[in-house]
CSV table of C-alpha atoms in Angstrom, one decimal:
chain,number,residue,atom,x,y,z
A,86,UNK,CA,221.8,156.2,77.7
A,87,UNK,CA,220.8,156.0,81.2
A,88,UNK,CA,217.3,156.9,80.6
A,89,UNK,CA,217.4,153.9,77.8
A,90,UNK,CA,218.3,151.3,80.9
A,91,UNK,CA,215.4,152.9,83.6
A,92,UNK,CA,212.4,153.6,81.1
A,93,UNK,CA,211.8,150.4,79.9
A,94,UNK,CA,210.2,147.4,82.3
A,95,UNK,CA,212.6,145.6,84.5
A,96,UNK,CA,211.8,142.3,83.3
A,97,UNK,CA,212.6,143.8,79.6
A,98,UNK,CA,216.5,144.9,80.5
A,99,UNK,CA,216.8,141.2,81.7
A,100,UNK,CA,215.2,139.4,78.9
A,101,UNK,CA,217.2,142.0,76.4
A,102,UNK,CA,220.2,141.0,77.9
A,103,UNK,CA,220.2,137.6,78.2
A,104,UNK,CA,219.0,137.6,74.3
A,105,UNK,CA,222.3,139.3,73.4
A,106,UNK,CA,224.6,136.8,75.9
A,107,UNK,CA,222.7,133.7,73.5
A,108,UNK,CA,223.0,135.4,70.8
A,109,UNK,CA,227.1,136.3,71.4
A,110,UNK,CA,227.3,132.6,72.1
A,111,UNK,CA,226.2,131.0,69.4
A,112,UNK,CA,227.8,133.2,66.9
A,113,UNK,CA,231.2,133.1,68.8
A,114,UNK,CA,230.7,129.2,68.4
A,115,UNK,CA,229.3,129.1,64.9
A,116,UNK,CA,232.5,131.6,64.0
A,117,UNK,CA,234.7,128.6,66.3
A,118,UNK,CA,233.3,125.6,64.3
A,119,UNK,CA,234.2,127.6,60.9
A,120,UNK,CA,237.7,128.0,61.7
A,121,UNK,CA,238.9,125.1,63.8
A,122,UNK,CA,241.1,124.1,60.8
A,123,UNK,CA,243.2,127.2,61.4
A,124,UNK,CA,243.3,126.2,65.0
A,125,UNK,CA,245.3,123.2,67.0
A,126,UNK,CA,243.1,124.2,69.8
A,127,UNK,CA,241.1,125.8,72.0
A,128,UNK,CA,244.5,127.0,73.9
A,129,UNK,CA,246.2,127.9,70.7
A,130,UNK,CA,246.8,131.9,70.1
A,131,UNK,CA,245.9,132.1,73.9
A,132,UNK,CA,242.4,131.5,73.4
A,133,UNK,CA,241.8,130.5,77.2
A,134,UNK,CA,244.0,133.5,78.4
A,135,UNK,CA,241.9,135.7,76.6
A,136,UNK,CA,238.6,134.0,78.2
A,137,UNK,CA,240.1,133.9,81.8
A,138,UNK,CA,241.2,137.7,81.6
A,139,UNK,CA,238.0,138.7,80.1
A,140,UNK,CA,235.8,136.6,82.6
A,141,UNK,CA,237.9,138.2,85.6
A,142,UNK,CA,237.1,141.4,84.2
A,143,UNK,CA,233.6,140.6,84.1
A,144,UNK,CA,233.5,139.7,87.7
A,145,UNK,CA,235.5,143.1,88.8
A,146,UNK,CA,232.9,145.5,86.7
A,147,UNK,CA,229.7,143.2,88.7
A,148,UNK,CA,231.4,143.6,91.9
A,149,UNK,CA,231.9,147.2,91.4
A,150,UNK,CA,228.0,147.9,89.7
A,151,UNK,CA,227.2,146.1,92.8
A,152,UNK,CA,228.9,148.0,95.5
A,153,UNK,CA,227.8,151.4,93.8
A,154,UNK,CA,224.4,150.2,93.3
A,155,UNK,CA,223.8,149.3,97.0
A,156,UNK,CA,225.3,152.0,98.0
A,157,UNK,CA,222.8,154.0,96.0
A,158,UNK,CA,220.3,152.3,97.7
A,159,UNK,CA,221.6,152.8,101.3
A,160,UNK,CA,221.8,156.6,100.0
A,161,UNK,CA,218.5,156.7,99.0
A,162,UNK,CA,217.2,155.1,102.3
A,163,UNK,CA,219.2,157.3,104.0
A,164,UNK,CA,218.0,160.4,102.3
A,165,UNK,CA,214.0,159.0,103.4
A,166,UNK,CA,215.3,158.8,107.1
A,167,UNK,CA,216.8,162.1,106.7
A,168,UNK,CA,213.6,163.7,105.9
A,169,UNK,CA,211.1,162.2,108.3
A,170,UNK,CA,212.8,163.3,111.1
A,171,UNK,CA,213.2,166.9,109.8
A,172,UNK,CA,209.3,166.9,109.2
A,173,UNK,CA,209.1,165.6,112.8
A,174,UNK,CA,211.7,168.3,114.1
A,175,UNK,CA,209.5,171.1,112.5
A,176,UNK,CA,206.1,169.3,113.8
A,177,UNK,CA,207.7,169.3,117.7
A,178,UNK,CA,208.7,173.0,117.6
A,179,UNK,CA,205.0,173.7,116.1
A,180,UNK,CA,203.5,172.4,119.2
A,181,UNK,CA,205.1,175.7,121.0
A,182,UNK,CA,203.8,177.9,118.1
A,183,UNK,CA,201.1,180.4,119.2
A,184,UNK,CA,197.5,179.2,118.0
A,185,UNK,CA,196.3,179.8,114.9
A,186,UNK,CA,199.9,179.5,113.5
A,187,UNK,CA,200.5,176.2,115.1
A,188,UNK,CA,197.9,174.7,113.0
A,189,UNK,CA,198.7,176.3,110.1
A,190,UNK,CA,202.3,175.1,110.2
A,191,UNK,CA,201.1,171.6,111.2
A,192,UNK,CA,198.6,171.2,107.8
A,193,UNK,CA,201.6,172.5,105.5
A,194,UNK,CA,203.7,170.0,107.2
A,195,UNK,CA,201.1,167.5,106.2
A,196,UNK,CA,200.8,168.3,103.0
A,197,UNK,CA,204.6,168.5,102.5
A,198,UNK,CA,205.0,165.1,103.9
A,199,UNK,CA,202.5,163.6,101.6
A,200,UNK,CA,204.3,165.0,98.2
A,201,UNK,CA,207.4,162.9,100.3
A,202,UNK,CA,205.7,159.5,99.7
A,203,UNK,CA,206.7,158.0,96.0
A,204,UNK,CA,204.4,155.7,94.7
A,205,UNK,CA,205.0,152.9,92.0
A,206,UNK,CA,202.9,155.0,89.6
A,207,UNK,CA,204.8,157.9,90.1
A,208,UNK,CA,208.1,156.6,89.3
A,209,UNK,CA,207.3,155.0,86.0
A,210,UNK,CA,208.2,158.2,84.2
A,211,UNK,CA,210.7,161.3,84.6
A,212,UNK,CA,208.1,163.7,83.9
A,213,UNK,CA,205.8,162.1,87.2
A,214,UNK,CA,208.3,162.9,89.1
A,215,UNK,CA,209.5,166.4,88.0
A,216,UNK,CA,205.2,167.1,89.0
A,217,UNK,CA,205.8,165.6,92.3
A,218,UNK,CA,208.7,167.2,93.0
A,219,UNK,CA,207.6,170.6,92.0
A,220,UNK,CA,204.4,169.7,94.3
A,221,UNK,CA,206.9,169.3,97.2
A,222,UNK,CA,209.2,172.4,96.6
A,223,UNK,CA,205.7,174.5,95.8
A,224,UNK,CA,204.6,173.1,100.0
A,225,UNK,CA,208.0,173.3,101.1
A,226,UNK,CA,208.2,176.9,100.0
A,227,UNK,CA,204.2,177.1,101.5
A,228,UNK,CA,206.3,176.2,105.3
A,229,UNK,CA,208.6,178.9,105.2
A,230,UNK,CA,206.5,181.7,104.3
A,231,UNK,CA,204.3,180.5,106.9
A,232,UNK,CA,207.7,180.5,109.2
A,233,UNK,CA,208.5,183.7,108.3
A,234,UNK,CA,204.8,184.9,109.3
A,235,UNK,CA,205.3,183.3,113.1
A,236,UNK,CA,208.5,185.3,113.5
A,237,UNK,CA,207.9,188.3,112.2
A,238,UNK,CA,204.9,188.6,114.2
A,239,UNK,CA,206.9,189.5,117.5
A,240,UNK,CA,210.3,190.2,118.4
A,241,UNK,CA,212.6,187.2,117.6
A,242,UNK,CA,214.0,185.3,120.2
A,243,UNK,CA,215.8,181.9,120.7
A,244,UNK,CA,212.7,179.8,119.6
A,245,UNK,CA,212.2,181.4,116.3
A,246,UNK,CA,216.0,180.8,116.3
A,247,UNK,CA,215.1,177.3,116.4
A,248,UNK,CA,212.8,177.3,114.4
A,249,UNK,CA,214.0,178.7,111.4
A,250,UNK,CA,217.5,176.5,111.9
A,251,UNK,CA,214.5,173.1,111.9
A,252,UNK,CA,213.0,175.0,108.9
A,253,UNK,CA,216.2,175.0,106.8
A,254,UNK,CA,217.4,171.9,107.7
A,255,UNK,CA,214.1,170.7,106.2
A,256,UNK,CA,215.3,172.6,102.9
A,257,UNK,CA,218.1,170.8,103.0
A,258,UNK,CA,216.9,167.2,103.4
A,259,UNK,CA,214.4,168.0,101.0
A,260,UNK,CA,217.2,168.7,98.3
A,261,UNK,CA,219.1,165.5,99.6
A,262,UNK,CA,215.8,163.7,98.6
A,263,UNK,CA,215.2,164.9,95.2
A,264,UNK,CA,218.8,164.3,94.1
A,265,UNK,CA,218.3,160.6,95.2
A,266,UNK,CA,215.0,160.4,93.5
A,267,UNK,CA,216.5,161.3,90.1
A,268,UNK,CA,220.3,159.6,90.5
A,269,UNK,CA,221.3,156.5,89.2
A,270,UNK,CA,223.8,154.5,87.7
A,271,UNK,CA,225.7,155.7,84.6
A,272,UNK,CA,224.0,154.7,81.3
A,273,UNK,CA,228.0,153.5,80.2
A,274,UNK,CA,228.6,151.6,83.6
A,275,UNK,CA,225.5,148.8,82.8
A,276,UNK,CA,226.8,149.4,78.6
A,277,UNK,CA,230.5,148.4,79.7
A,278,UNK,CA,228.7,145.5,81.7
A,279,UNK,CA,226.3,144.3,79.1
A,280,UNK,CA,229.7,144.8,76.2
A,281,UNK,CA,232.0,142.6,78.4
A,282,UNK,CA,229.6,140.0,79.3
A,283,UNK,CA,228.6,139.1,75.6
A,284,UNK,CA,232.3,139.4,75.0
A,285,UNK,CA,233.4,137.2,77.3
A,286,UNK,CA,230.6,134.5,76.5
A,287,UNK,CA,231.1,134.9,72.6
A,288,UNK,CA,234.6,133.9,73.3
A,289,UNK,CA,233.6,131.2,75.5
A,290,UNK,CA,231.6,129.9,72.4
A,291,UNK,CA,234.5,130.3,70.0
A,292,UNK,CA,236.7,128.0,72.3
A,293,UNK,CA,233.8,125.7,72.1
A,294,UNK,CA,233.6,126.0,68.4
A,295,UNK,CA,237.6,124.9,67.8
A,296,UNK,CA,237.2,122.1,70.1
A,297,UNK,CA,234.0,121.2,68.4
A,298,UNK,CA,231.9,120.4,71.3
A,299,UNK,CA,229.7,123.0,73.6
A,300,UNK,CA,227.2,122.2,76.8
A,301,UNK,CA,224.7,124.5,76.0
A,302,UNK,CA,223.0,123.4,78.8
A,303,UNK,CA,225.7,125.0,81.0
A,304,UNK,CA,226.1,128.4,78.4
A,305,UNK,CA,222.9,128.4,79.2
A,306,UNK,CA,223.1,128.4,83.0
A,307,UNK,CA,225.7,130.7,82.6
A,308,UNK,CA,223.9,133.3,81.1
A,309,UNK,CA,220.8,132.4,83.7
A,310,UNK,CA,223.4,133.8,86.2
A,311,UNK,CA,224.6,136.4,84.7
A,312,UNK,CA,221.0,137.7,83.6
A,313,UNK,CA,219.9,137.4,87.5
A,314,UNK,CA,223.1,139.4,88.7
A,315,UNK,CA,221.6,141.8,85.6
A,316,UNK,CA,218.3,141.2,87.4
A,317,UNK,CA,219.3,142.7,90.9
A,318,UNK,CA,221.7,145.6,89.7
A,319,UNK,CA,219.1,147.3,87.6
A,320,UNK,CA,216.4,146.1,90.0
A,321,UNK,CA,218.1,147.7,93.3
A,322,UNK,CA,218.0,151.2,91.3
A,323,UNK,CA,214.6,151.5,91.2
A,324,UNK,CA,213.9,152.6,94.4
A,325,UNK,CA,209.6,152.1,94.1
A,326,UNK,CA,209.0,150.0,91.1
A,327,UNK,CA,211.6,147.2,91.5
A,328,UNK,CA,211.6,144.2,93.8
A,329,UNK,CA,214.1,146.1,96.4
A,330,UNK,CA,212.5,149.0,97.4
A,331,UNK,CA,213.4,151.8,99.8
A,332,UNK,CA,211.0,151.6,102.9
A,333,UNK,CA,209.1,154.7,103.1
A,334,UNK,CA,207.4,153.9,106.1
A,335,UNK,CA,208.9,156.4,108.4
A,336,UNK,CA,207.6,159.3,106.4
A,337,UNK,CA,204.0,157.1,106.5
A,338,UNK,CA,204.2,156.7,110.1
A,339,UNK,CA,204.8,160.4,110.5
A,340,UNK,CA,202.0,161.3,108.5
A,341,UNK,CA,199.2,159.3,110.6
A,342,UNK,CA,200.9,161.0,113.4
A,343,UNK,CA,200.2,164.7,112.1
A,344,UNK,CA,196.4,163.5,110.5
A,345,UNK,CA,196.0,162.1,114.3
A,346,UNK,CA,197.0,165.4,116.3
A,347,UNK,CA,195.2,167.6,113.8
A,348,UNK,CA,191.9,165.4,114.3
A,349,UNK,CA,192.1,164.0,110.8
């Protein structure tokens, strides 16, 4: 279900959903108008109970989406930070690596910091990004057999210490990143979302249907609103394609810097 929500164009979550809030409010009026006879009012059977309840539930489940989701977001920037400045750890301790491994270890850093940068073309589909990542654990792997080759060379001493602690640390920010590339939101969180909102309007529309009047200007705006909140919780959880992105300019920066000191 989640891949239903993230492989389709932002724009075409929105637009589905605020088809299906129109839609729920005209048949939950249509269904009103029918049976008004039955009714007294729109209070009567606890029509407005039901509304109020359901539209306070509506705005506990967006408050909620919206806390995860920007905390997914903060995670994922987090993660980007996280890496650059193990690259950079690795690139200062390669400065005291003896020459021609110091290079070495400087161009696999490069070319593990490059497969770090996600592009909007890479993130319109899983499977670009399974090849990416793959690309990054095949030059990750490419900087620790390289370690291994610097400290086995001589007898190991409190730098190769060092430098196999940077190493792994790198390992592990690299896993960090891929998990945050791949998370997000539950498929059922935005389905419970999208269920209670047409709910909610549809009875909205059926109290308007016993009374026997409805603004559809202001259903209208109503579901405007509710399709921009849409808008920004599916937007914020793609980290490169959506309007919100995660700054990956860190890991840029720290790229020029390695090109520059290797003359490139």
């Amino acid at each position: 279900m989640t891949s239903f929500f993230y492989q389709i164009p932002i724009w075409g979550v929105v637009l589905l959903f605020f088809v299906l809030v129109m839609i729920a409010i005209e048949i939950g009026y249509r269904a009103g108008h029918r049976t008004k006879e039955f009714w007294e009012s729109a209070e009567a059977g606890g029509g407005n109970v039901v509304l109020s309840s359901m539209l306070l539930l509506l705005g506990l489940i967006l408050a909620l989406t919206f806390s995860a989701s920007v905390g997914n977001h903060q995670s994922r920037q987090k993660a980007v930070i996280t890496d650059a400045n193990a690259i950079g750890k690795v690139f200062l301790l390669a400065d005291l690596v003896a020459k021609p491994e110091d290079q070495k270890l400087k161009k696999a850093l490069l070319e593990y910091a490059r497969t770090q940068v996600i592009t909007r073309s890479d993130a319109l589909s899983s499977q670009k990004l399974q090849d990416l990542i793959q690309e990054s654990t095949r030059a990750a792997a490419a900087i620790w057999q390289l370690t291994e080759e610097i400290v086995q060379e001589k007898e190991a001493g409190a730098f190769d210490v060092s430098l196999g602690l940077a190493v792994t640390d790198l390992f592990g920010s690299h896993r960090l990143r891929n998990w945050n590339v791949f998370y997000r939101l539950p498929g059922i969180v935005l389905a419970i979302l999208v269920i209670i909102a047409t709910a909610s309007l549809a009875i909205g529309g059926f109290n308007a249907g016993i009374s026997g009047r409805i603004s559809r200007s202001r259903m209208t705006a109503l579901a405007l609103v509710l399709s921009g909140v849409m808008l920004l919780l599916v937007d914020i959880d793609h980290p490169v394609s959506g309007f919100i992105q995660v700054d990956q300019e860190v890991i840029q920066t720290l790229i020029d810097q390695i090109q520059q000191d290797l003359g490139q």
